[in-house]
mmCIF file of C-alpha atoms in Angstrom:
data_model
loop_
_atom_site.group_PDB
_atom_site.id
_atom_site.type_symbol
_atom_site.label_atom_id
_atom_site.label_comp_id
_atom_site.label_asym_id
_atom_site.label_seq_id
_atom_site.Cartn_x
_atom_site.Cartn_y
_atom_site.Cartn_z
ATOM 1 C CA MET A 13 14.584 -4.207 -24.610
ATOM 2 C CA LYS A 14 17.686 -4.007 -21.869
ATOM 3 C CA THR A 15 16.654 -5.583 -18.026
ATOM 4 C CA LEU A 16 17.398 -3.114 -15.050
ATOM 5 C CA LYS A 17 20.741 -5.112 -14.534
ATOM 6 C CA GLN A 18 22.198 -4.104 -17.464
ATOM 7 C CA ILE A 19 21.282 -0.310 -17.561
ATOM 8 C CA TYR A 20 22.416 -0.762 -14.118
ATOM 9 C CA LYS A 21 26.056 -2.658 -14.747
ATOM 10 C CA GLU A 22 26.529 -0.248 -18.298
ATOM 11 C CA SER A 23 25.293 2.716 -16.513
ATOM 12 C CA TYR A 24 28.469 3.593 -14.684
ATOM 13 C CA ASP A 25 30.884 2.534 -17.438
ATOM 14 C CA GLU A 26 29.361 4.582 -19.728
ATOM 15 C CA VAL A 27 31.221 8.110 -19.033
ATOM 16 C CA ARG A 28 34.373 7.916 -18.051
ATOM 17 C CA PRO A 29 36.058 11.564 -17.839
ATOM 18 C CA ASP A 30 39.504 11.958 -18.657
ATOM 19 C CA ARG A 31 41.840 12.636 -14.775
ATOM 20 C CA GLU A 32 44.778 14.424 -16.858
ATOM 21 C CA LEU A 33 42.619 16.448 -18.958
ATOM 22 C CA VAL A 34 40.479 17.257 -15.690
ATOM 23 C CA GLU A 35 43.709 18.119 -14.161
ATOM 24 C CA ASP A 36 45.055 20.279 -16.484
ATOM 25 C CA MET A 37 42.135 22.563 -17.097
ATOM 26 C CA LEU A 38 41.941 22.808 -12.987
ATOM 27 C CA GLU A 39 45.762 24.153 -13.784
ATOM 28 C CA ASP A 40 44.530 26.340 -16.431
ATOM 29 C CA ALA A 41 41.909 27.775 -14.304
ATOM 30 C CA ARG A 42 44.112 28.613 -10.953
ATOM 31 C CA THR A 43 47.308 30.027 -13.611
ATOM 32 C CA GLU A 44 46.615 34.137 -13.806
ATOM 33 C CA ARG A 45 46.141 35.299 -17.612
ATOM 34 C CA ARG A 46 44.923 38.344 -19.781
ATOM 35 C CA LYS A 47 41.792 39.366 -19.840
ATOM 36 C CA TRP A 48 41.503 38.094 -23.035
ATOM 37 C CA ILE A 49 42.455 34.600 -22.445
ATOM 38 C CA GLN A 50 40.319 34.298 -19.839
ATOM 39 C CA TYR A 51 37.481 35.039 -21.402
ATOM 40 C CA ALA A 52 39.111 33.243 -24.428
ATOM 41 C CA VAL A 53 40.276 30.144 -22.750
ATOM 42 C CA LEU A 54 38.939 30.212 -19.360
ATOM 43 C CA ARG A 55 35.409 30.419 -20.360
ATOM 44 C CA PRO A 56 35.522 27.554 -22.220
ATOM 45 C CA ILE A 57 37.136 25.256 -20.124
ATOM 46 C CA ALA A 58 34.563 26.339 -17.492
ATOM 47 C CA VAL A 59 32.140 24.950 -20.202
ATOM 48 C CA VAL A 60 33.510 21.723 -20.934
ATOM 49 C CA LEU A 61 34.089 21.011 -17.284
ATOM 50 C CA LEU A 62 30.967 21.950 -16.107
ATOM 51 C CA GLY A 63 29.511 19.989 -18.792
ATOM 52 C CA VAL A 64 31.463 16.609 -17.500
ATOM 53 C CA ILE A 65 30.462 17.579 -14.123
ATOM 54 C CA VAL A 66 27.334 17.542 -15.142
ATOM 55 C CA LEU A 67 27.087 14.515 -17.891
ATOM 56 C CA PHE A 68 29.125 12.339 -15.161
ATOM 57 C CA GLY A 69 27.171 12.909 -12.101
ATOM 58 C CA GLY A 70 24.151 12.830 -14.053
ATOM 59 C CA THR A 71 24.739 9.190 -15.019
ATOM 60 C CA SER A 72 25.640 8.617 -11.613
ATOM 61 C CA VAL A 73 22.263 9.796 -9.958
ATOM 62 C CA MET A 74 21.052 7.971 -12.940
ATOM 63 C CA ALA A 75 22.712 4.608 -12.061
ATOM 64 C CA ARG A 76 22.118 5.024 -8.419
ATOM 65 C CA ASN A 77 18.453 4.410 -8.972
ATOM 66 C CA VAL A 78 18.175 1.938 -11.674
ATOM 67 C CA GLY A 79 20.098 0.278 -9.532
ATOM 68 C CA TYR A 80 18.193 1.140 -5.866
ATOM 69 C CA VAL A 81 14.615 -0.161 -7.921
ATOM 70 C CA TYR A 82 16.583 -3.285 -9.436
ATOM 71 C CA GLY A 83 17.588 -3.706 -5.100
ATOM 72 C CA ILE A 84 14.248 -4.092 -4.564
ATOM 73 C CA ILE A 85 12.590 -6.086 -6.797
ATOM 74 C CA GLU A 86 15.574 -8.263 -6.023
ATOM 75 C CA ARG A 87 14.837 -8.200 -2.468
ATOM 76 C CA THR A 88 10.928 -8.710 -2.869
ATOM 77 C CA SER A 89 11.368 -11.635 -6.151
ATOM 78 C CA PRO A 90 14.767 -12.588 -6.656
ATOM 79 C CA GLU A 91 13.352 -15.057 -8.879
ATOM 80 C CA LEU A 92 11.760 -12.293 -11.236
ATOM 81 C CA ALA A 93 14.674 -9.358 -10.853
ATOM 82 C CA ASP A 94 16.148 -9.988 -14.013
ATOM 83 C CA LEU A 95 12.562 -10.057 -15.829
ATOM 84 C CA PHE A 96 11.692 -6.489 -15.480
ATOM 85 C CA VAL A 97 11.436 -4.066 -17.787
ATOM 86 C CA PRO A 98 12.470 -0.827 -16.785
ATOM 87 C CA ILE A 99 10.145 2.397 -18.476
ATOM 88 C CA GLN A 100 10.796 5.900 -16.241
ATOM 89 C CA LYS A 101 7.993 7.463 -16.835
ATOM 90 C CA SER A 102 6.686 10.135 -15.397
ATOM 91 C CA SER A 103 3.666 12.525 -14.888
ATOM 92 C CA THR A 104 3.170 15.185 -11.941
ATOM 93 C CA LYS A 105 0.439 16.961 -10.679
ATOM 94 C CA ALA A 106 0.003 19.036 -8.006
ATOM 95 C CA GLY A 107 3.326 18.863 -6.712
ATOM 96 C CA ILE A 108 3.476 14.978 -6.441
ATOM 97 C CA CYS A 109 6.226 12.695 -9.475
ATOM 98 C CA MET A 110 4.472 9.410 -10.118
ATOM 99 C CA GLU A 111 6.922 7.751 -12.097
ATOM 100 C CA VAL A 112 6.783 4.136 -13.239
ATOM 101 C CA GLU A 113 9.839 2.783 -12.994
ATOM 102 C CA ALA A 114 9.283 -0.849 -14.060
ATOM 103 C CA ILE A 115 6.561 -3.537 -15.404
ATOM 104 C CA TYR A 116 6.434 -7.327 -15.482
ATOM 105 C CA LEU A 117 3.656 -9.186 -17.765
ATOM 106 C CA GLU A 118 3.416 -12.671 -16.796
ATOM 107 C CA ASP A 119 0.822 -15.498 -17.657
ATOM 108 C CA GLY A 120 0.223 -14.923 -21.553
ATOM 109 C CA ASP A 121 0.353 -11.269 -21.032
ATOM 110 C CA LYS A 122 -2.878 -10.866 -18.673
ATOM 111 C CA THR A 123 -1.087 -10.224 -15.486
ATOM 112 C CA ALA A 124 1.234 -6.793 -15.118
ATOM 113 C CA GLN A 125 3.391 -6.358 -12.039
ATOM 114 C CA VAL A 126 4.016 -3.137 -11.549
ATOM 115 C CA LEU A 127 6.841 -1.110 -9.709
ATOM 116 C CA ILE A 128 5.773 3.099 -9.516
ATOM 117 C CA SER A 129 7.383 5.715 -7.199
ATOM 118 C CA PHE A 130 5.847 8.854 -5.538
ATOM 119 C CA GLN A 131 8.074 11.528 -4.691
ATOM 120 C CA ASP A 132 7.285 15.370 -3.499
ATOM 121 C CA THR A 133 8.741 18.285 -6.217
ATOM 122 C CA GLN A 134 7.476 21.138 -3.784
ATOM 123 C CA GLY A 135 7.789 19.926 0.019
ATOM 124 C CA ASP A 136 7.334 17.043 2.593
ATOM 125 C CA ARG A 137 4.250 15.619 1.873
ATOM 126 C CA ILE A 138 5.750 12.436 0.838
ATOM 127 C CA GLN A 139 8.501 10.801 4.225
ATOM 128 C CA GLY A 140 7.348 7.494 3.624
ATOM 129 C CA PRO A 141 3.974 5.215 3.009
ATOM 130 C CA VAL A 142 1.244 7.004 2.342
ATOM 131 C CA ASP A 143 -2.123 5.589 0.527
ATOM 132 C CA LEU A 144 -3.405 4.601 -2.835
ATOM 133 C CA PHE A 145 -6.685 4.064 -1.967
ATOM 134 C CA GLU A 146 -7.433 1.338 -4.174
ATOM 135 C CA SER A 147 -7.593 4.565 -7.187
ATOM 136 C CA TYR A 148 -5.071 2.434 -9.567
ATOM 137 C CA TYR A 149 -6.083 0.977 -12.331
ATOM 138 C CA LEU A 150 -3.557 -0.857 -15.696
ATOM 139 C CA SER A 151 -5.299 -0.274 -18.931
ATOM 140 C CA SER A 152 -4.558 -1.105 -23.353
ATOM 141 C CA LEU A 153 -6.491 -0.653 -26.207
ATOM 142 C CA ASN A 154 -8.802 -3.815 -25.039
ATOM 143 C CA SER A 155 -9.362 -2.974 -21.934
ATOM 144 C CA GLN A 156 -13.001 -1.922 -22.316
ATOM 145 C CA ASP A 157 -13.332 -6.192 -23.875
ATOM 146 C CA ALA A 158 -12.574 -7.768 -20.072
ATOM 147 C CA SER A 159 -15.043 -8.573 -17.724
ATOM 148 C CA TRP A 160 -12.992 -8.855 -14.719
ATOM 149 C CA VAL A 161 -10.135 -6.861 -13.748
ATOM 150 C CA VAL A 162 -8.917 -8.039 -9.410
ATOM 151 C CA GLY A 163 -4.945 -6.542 -8.457
ATOM 152 C CA GLY A 164 -3.142 -5.949 -4.956
ATOM 153 C CA CYS A 165 -1.220 -3.015 -4.275
ATOM 154 C CA SER A 166 1.831 -3.486 -1.795
ATOM 155 C CA TYR A 167 4.106 -0.545 0.544
ATOM 156 C CA VAL A 168 7.378 -1.554 -0.498
ATOM 157 C CA ASP A 169 10.522 0.784 0.939
ATOM 158 C CA TYR A 170 11.637 4.952 0.968
ATOM 159 C CA ASP A 171 14.132 5.676 -0.008
ATOM 160 C CA GLN A 172 15.457 9.170 2.204
ATOM 161 C CA GLU A 173 17.688 10.410 -0.499
ATOM 162 C CA THR A 174 15.403 10.769 -2.676
ATOM 163 C CA GLY A 175 12.032 11.449 -1.201
ATOM 164 C CA LYS A 176 10.263 7.943 -2.780
ATOM 165 C CA ALA A 177 7.769 6.210 -1.690
ATOM 166 C CA TYR A 178 7.763 2.329 -3.890
ATOM 167 C CA TYR A 179 5.348 0.186 -4.268
ATOM 168 C CA ARG A 180 4.224 -2.536 -6.231
ATOM 169 C CA ILE A 181 1.068 -3.725 -8.388
ATOM 170 C CA GLN A 182 -0.215 -6.568 -9.316
ATOM 171 C CA LEU A 183 -3.668 -6.618 -11.645
ATOM 172 C CA SER A 184 -4.510 -9.695 -13.482
ATOM 173 C CA SER A 185 -7.552 -9.165 -16.458
ATOM 174 C CA ASP A 186 -9.378 -11.924 -18.274
ATOM 175 C CA ILE A 187 -7.896 -10.438 -21.327
ATOM 176 C CA ALA A 188 -3.869 -10.122 -22.049
ATOM 177 C CA TYR A 189 -2.864 -6.799 -21.931
ATOM 178 C CA GLU A 190 -1.332 -5.372 -25.446
ATOM 179 C CA ARG A 191 2.320 -4.610 -24.915
ATOM 180 C CA SER A 192 1.612 -1.904 -27.946
ATOM 181 C CA LYS A 193 0.129 0.635 -25.931
ATOM 182 C CA LEU A 194 -0.321 0.301 -22.031
ATOM 183 C CA THR A 195 -1.534 3.366 -19.290
ATOM 184 C CA PHE A 196 -1.380 2.920 -15.930
ATOM 185 C CA GLY A 197 -3.686 5.539 -13.742
ATOM 186 C CA VAL A 198 -3.469 6.392 -10.274
ATOM 187 C CA ARG A 199 -6.544 9.120 -9.698
ATOM 188 C CA GLU A 200 -6.299 9.792 -5.974
ATOM 189 C CA LEU A 201 -3.403 9.938 -3.307
ATOM 190 C CA LEU A 202 -3.835 9.799 1.242
ATOM 191 C CA LEU A 203 -1.112 12.104 2.187
ATOM 192 C CA HIS A 204 -0.623 10.777 6.454
ATOM 193 C CA HIS A 205 -0.648 8.456 7.804
ATOM 194 C CA GLU A 206 -1.049 7.142 11.231
ATOM 195 C CA GLU A 207 -1.811 3.631 13.640
ATOM 196 C CA GLU A 208 -2.206 3.683 17.379
ATOM 197 C CA GLU A 209 -2.159 0.234 19.435
ATOM 198 C CA ARG A 210 -5.297 0.806 21.642
ATOM 199 C CA GLU A 211 -6.807 -1.040 24.592
ATOM 200 C CA ILE A 212 -10.826 -1.567 24.339
ATOM 201 C CA PRO A 213 -12.239 -1.024 28.378
ATOM 202 C CA MET A 214 -14.628 -4.325 28.671
ATOM 203 C CA THR A 215 -17.008 -2.071 30.067
ATOM 204 C CA GLU A 216 -16.922 0.169 27.031
ATOM 205 C CA ILE A 217 -20.608 -0.431 26.333
ATOM 206 C CA SER A 218 -21.592 -2.535 29.121
ATOM 207 C CA ALA A 219 -20.597 -2.658 33.213
ATOM 208 C CA ASP A 220 -21.378 -6.326 32.662
ATOM 209 C CA ILE A 221 -20.067 -7.873 29.152
ATOM 210 C CA SER A 222 -22.128 -11.169 29.667
ATOM 211 C CA ALA A 223 -24.923 -8.661 29.585
ATOM 212 C CA ASP A 224 -27.485 -9.573 26.924
ATOM 213 C CA MET A 225 -27.687 -7.313 23.692
ATOM 214 C CA PRO A 226 -30.149 -6.870 21.251
ATOM 215 C CA THR A 227 -29.573 -8.025 17.714
ATOM 216 C CA LYS A 228 -30.635 -7.275 14.283
ATOM 217 C CA TYR A 229 -30.434 -7.786 10.408
ATOM 218 C CA VAL A 230 -27.933 -6.214 8.506
ATOM 219 C CA THR A 231 -26.955 -7.601 4.531
ATOM 220 C CA MET A 232 -22.839 -8.096 4.107
ATOM 221 C CA SER A 233 -20.562 -6.383 2.124
ATOM 222 C CA GLY A 234 -17.579 -8.682 3.166
ATOM 223 C CA ARG A 235 -16.550 -11.610 6.100
ATOM 224 C CA GLY A 236 -13.506 -12.846 7.068
ATOM 225 C CA VAL A 237 -12.969 -16.595 9.108
ATOM 226 C CA THR A 238 -9.552 -18.345 9.931
ATOM 227 C CA ASP A 239 -9.082 -21.699 9.868
ATOM 228 C CA TRP A 240 -10.546 -23.587 12.580
ATOM 229 C CA GLU A 241 -8.557 -26.389 12.657
ATOM 230 C CA ASP A 242 -5.405 -24.074 12.766
ATOM 231 C CA TYR A 243 -6.594 -21.745 15.101
ATOM 232 C CA ALA A 244 -8.101 -24.297 17.939
ATOM 233 C CA GLN A 245 -4.443 -26.204 17.179
ATOM 234 C CA LEU A 246 -2.893 -22.943 17.997
ATOM 235 C CA CYS A 247 -4.746 -21.593 20.822
ATOM 236 C CA GLY A 248 -5.209 -24.608 22.576
ATOM 237 C CA LEU A 249 -9.054 -23.756 22.220
ATOM 238 C CA THR A 250 -11.991 -27.019 22.540
ATOM 239 C CA MET A 251 -15.086 -24.637 21.548
ATOM 240 C CA GLU A 252 -17.492 -27.532 19.747
ATOM 241 C CA GLU A 253 -19.521 -26.490 16.515
ATOM 242 C CA PRO A 254 -17.658 -23.396 15.510
ATOM 243 C CA MET A 255 -19.322 -23.845 12.279
ATOM 244 C CA ALA A 256 -22.855 -24.171 14.465
ATOM 245 C CA PHE A 257 -22.228 -20.373 15.704
ATOM 246 C CA ILE A 258 -21.468 -18.742 12.299
ATOM 247 C CA GLU A 259 -24.228 -20.174 10.846
ATOM 248 C CA GLY A 260 -26.848 -18.878 13.832
ATOM 249 C CA LEU A 261 -25.272 -15.375 12.354
ATOM 250 C CA TYR A 262 -27.418 -15.936 9.226
ATOM 251 C CA SER A 263 -30.711 -14.539 8.241
ATOM 252 C CA THR A 264 -32.538 -18.025 6.724
ATOM 253 C CA PRO A 265 -32.623 -19.238 3.418
ATOM 254 C CA GLY A 266 -34.146 -17.541 0.721
ATOM 255 C CA ASP A 267 -33.165 -14.139 1.606
ATOM 256 C CA PRO A 268 -32.382 -11.821 -1.675
ATOM 257 C CA TRP A 269 -29.094 -10.439 0.062
ATOM 258 C CA PRO A 270 -26.485 -12.191 1.967
ATOM 259 C CA SER A 271 -27.370 -11.605 6.010
ATOM 260 C CA ALA A 272 -26.077 -11.697 9.367
ATOM 261 C CA ARG A 273 -27.673 -10.984 12.688
ATOM 262 C CA VAL A 274 -25.131 -8.849 14.622
ATOM 263 C CA LEU A 275 -25.347 -6.886 17.852
ATOM 264 C CA ASP A 276 -27.674 -3.658 18.008
ATOM 265 C CA GLY A 277 -25.707 -1.288 20.265
ATOM 266 C CA ILE A 278 -25.356 2.378 19.763
ATOM 267 C CA PRO A 279 -27.629 3.610 16.960
ATOM 268 C CA VAL A 280 -26.058 4.513 13.849
ATOM 269 C CA SER A 281 -27.348 8.577 14.404
ATOM 270 C CA GLU A 282 -25.216 8.279 17.573
ATOM 271 C CA CYS A 283 -21.876 7.328 15.585
ATOM 272 C CA ALA A 284 -18.667 9.938 14.751
ATOM 273 C CA VAL A 285 -18.599 10.804 10.429
ATOM 274 C CA ASP A 286 -15.091 10.898 10.799
ATOM 275 C CA ASP A 287 -13.938 8.769 13.675
ATOM 276 C CA PHE A 288 -13.828 5.214 15.771
ATOM 277 C CA THR A 289 -16.667 4.073 17.736
ATOM 278 C CA ILE A 290 -17.006 1.604 19.361
ATOM 279 C CA THR A 291 -21.149 -0.003 19.021
ATOM 280 C CA GLY A 292 -21.276 -3.047 20.439
ATOM 281 C CA LEU A 293 -19.423 -5.823 22.751
ATOM 282 C CA GLN A 294 -20.581 -9.020 24.830
ATOM 283 C CA TYR A 295 -18.865 -12.161 25.714
ATOM 284 C CA LYS A 296 -21.478 -14.906 25.065
ATOM 285 C CA ASP A 297 -21.284 -18.957 24.225
ATOM 286 C CA ASN A 298 -17.476 -18.771 24.760
ATOM 287 C CA VAL A 299 -16.966 -15.729 22.260
ATOM 288 C CA ILE A 300 -16.290 -12.318 22.796
ATOM 289 C CA ARG A 301 -18.029 -10.105 19.870
ATOM 290 C CA LEU A 302 -16.973 -6.978 19.412
ATOM 291 C CA GLN A 303 -18.411 -4.127 17.131
ATOM 292 C CA ILE A 304 -16.999 -0.868 15.744
ATOM 293 C CA CYS A 305 -17.823 1.830 13.339
ATOM 294 C CA TRP A 306 -15.677 3.022 10.994
ATOM 295 C CA GLY A 307 -17.725 6.451 10.258
ATOM 296 C CA ASP A 308 -17.647 7.639 6.713
ATOM 297 C CA CYS A 309 -14.734 6.279 4.671
ATOM 298 C CA THR A 310 -15.291 7.815 1.321
ATOM 299 C CA HIS A 311 -11.669 9.901 0.764
ATOM 300 C CA VAL A 312 -10.429 8.320 3.897
ATOM 301 C CA ASP A 313 -8.962 4.772 5.160
ATOM 302 C CA ARG A 314 -9.959 3.854 8.598
ATOM 303 C CA HIS A 315 -9.315 0.181 9.357
ATOM 304 C CA VAL A 316 -9.045 -1.772 12.740
ATOM 305 C CA PHE A 317 -6.582 -4.907 12.238
ATOM 306 C CA PRO A 318 -5.956 -7.027 13.995
ATOM 307 C CA VAL A 319 -8.212 -6.832 17.014
ATOM 308 C CA PHE A 320 -6.510 -9.021 20.056
ATOM 309 C CA LEU A 321 -6.982 -10.833 23.840
ATOM 310 C CA LYS A 322 -4.225 -10.073 25.662
ATOM 311 C CA LEU A 323 -4.378 -13.023 27.987
ATOM 312 C CA ALA A 324 -3.572 -12.863 31.718
ATOM 313 C CA ASP A 325 0.072 -15.333 30.813
ATOM 314 C CA GLY A 326 1.235 -13.262 28.554
ATOM 315 C CA THR A 327 -0.278 -15.437 25.224
ATOM 316 C CA GLU A 328 -3.034 -13.712 22.824
ATOM 317 C CA ARG A 329 -6.333 -14.868 21.004
ATOM 318 C CA ARG A 330 -6.166 -12.963 17.218
ATOM 319 C CA LEU A 331 -10.190 -12.260 15.701
ATOM 320 C CA TRP A 332 -11.358 -14.944 14.224
ATOM 321 C CA PHE A 333 -14.099 -14.086 11.962
ATOM 322 C CA SER A 334 -15.397 -10.790 10.925
ATOM 323 C CA ILE A 335 -18.811 -9.058 9.603
ATOM 324 C CA SER A 336 -18.765 -6.302 7.578
ATOM 325 C CA TRP A 337 -21.710 -3.845 5.998
ATOM 326 C CA GLY A 338 -22.427 -0.075 5.690
ATOM 327 C CA GLU A 339 -25.352 2.129 7.725
ATOM 328 C CA LYS A 340 -26.549 4.926 6.253
ATOM 329 C CA GLN A 341 -26.640 8.385 8.857
ATOM 330 C CA GLY A 342 -27.509 11.065 6.214
ATOM 331 C CA ASP A 343 -26.563 11.211 3.231
ATOM 332 C CA LYS A 344 -22.806 9.409 4.822
ATOM 333 C CA ARG A 345 -22.228 5.592 4.088
ATOM 334 C CA LEU A 346 -20.436 4.742 7.126
ATOM 335 C CA VAL A 347 -18.810 0.970 7.298
ATOM 336 C CA PHE A 348 -18.999 -0.928 10.189
ATOM 337 C CA TYR A 349 -17.286 -4.577 11.320
ATOM 338 C CA GLU A 350 -18.284 -6.681 14.046
ATOM 339 C CA TYR A 351 -15.436 -8.960 14.875
ATOM 340 C CA TYR A 352 -15.853 -12.945 17.439
ATOM 341 C CA LEU A 353 -12.779 -13.616 19.374
ATOM 342 C CA PRO A 354 -13.354 -17.133 20.850
ATOM 343 C CA CYS A 355 -11.843 -17.702 24.957
ATOM 344 C CA THR A 356 -13.128 -20.004 27.417
ATOM 345 C CA PRO A 357 -15.150 -17.449 31.332
ATOM 346 C CA GLU A 358 -11.462 -18.719 32.899
ATOM 347 C CA GLU A 359 -9.348 -17.238 29.847
ATOM 348 C CA LEU A 360 -11.655 -13.705 29.695
ATOM 349 C CA GLU A 361 -10.237 -13.357 33.729
ATOM 350 C CA GLY A 362 -7.685 -10.618 33.553
ATOM 351 C CA ALA A 363 -7.462 -10.420 30.097
ATOM 352 C CA SER A 364 -7.615 -7.224 27.954
ATOM 353 C CA LEU A 365 -9.195 -6.988 24.413
ATOM 354 C CA TYR A 366 -6.510 -4.875 22.147
ATOM 355 C CA GLY A 367 -6.857 -3.477 18.156
ATOM 356 C CA LEU A 368 -4.860 -1.863 15.938
ATOM 357 C CA PHE A 369 -6.752 1.203 14.912
ATOM 358 C CA SER A 370 -5.220 3.391 11.793
ATOM 359 C CA LYS A 371 -5.978 6.160 9.867
ATOM 360 C CA THR A 372 -5.046 7.724 6.608
ATOM 361 C CA GLU A 373 -6.782 10.901 5.456
ATOM 362 C CA ASP A 374 -5.343 14.252 3.721
ATOM 363 C CA PRO A 375 -6.799 13.434 0.394
ATOM 364 C CA LEU A 376 -5.336 14.742 -2.861
ATOM 365 C CA GLU A 377 -7.032 14.083 -6.294
ATOM 366 C CA GLY A 378 -4.081 14.319 -9.080
ATOM 367 C CA ASN A 379 -4.913 11.808 -11.639
ATOM 368 C CA TRP A 380 -1.797 10.869 -12.665
ATOM 369 C CA LYS A 381 -1.264 9.150 -14.909
ATOM 370 C CA VAL A 382 1.886 7.145 -18.252
ATOM 371 C CA THR A 383 1.172 5.718 -21.060
ATOM 372 C CA PHE A 384 4.084 3.700 -22.751
ATOM 373 C CA ARG A 385 4.524 0.932 -24.145
ATOM 374 C CA VAL A 386 6.644 -2.630 -23.405
ATOM 375 C CA GLU A 387 8.919 -4.239 -25.544
ATOM 376 C CA ASP A 388 10.530 -8.022 -24.705
ATOM 377 C CA THR A 389 13.917 -7.883 -22.915
ATOM 378 C CA GLU A 390 16.274 -9.253 -24.365
ATOM 379 C CA GLU A 391 18.035 -12.760 -23.919
#
């Protein structure tokens, strides 16, 4: 099977209309003929000319598309550009066309890198990045035998001319994907994305950020931490034993579920279901603790990242540690995050707290699905 680079190169050379023939046909079309000549000669000439234009034009469009795809891969992974196999199969649902552009299987076919695109065939709903909402998958005949599958998705580019938004998907499994029959699918898209950097007033929760606030234990759904040595060197901080601070957040040993002690601020009953709510803010032991409810994220992707402190001298302190969990409000499950940013009391003077608030919404369920096979590339 030919690679993208080979198809791209050959597509330009595949069709070349004879220049003299085209000029002769145009000249004949300009010459006045009798009606029977116009019907018998000019109409066939027009059909032939149209065919040449469509064939040559169609080849140019195809070449441009393949060239664009190849260019994307070459920019992002030049060492893999010639290893991707072109697929160019599509599925259209709800006026949105998903196309599997190319794929590369590696690591004994246990890892797949897939380049896909989305295009609105009915309007302008796609004018840049959309959100696949982690609803993508790749399956083969033996997928049911896999004990685990992990993956990731990244937005690559938007082609203004074609209206295509390109994404690169990587999926890995403990079972090799079978090349004879692969199915790539996406169940749902979020079409509208917006983000805004917002200042978080230090008095958002309390007039005194240093005031004590009650705490509670929650069952964690996730956590993140930055390497303290690198962070301290970057920020010039000398806070003693930061891991002792983290360990102090966790519940007593022997608990059946991983839990942590977080601020007990605004109750979940008062949190917005469809927006962000700042639920707690405290400065204690040289650490700012900021708690934000993201609302119900069942069909909306909301997140606040990064969270950072702008100091009076213009430098920044980024979050060092975070904990996430969920709480119920009626039949809704709201997502909570608590962020931790170290700083000294001197640094806190004149500092401002910020977060990048992002939201992607307008869900569209399409269940786009493409089935194809992958052959080895030609040497």
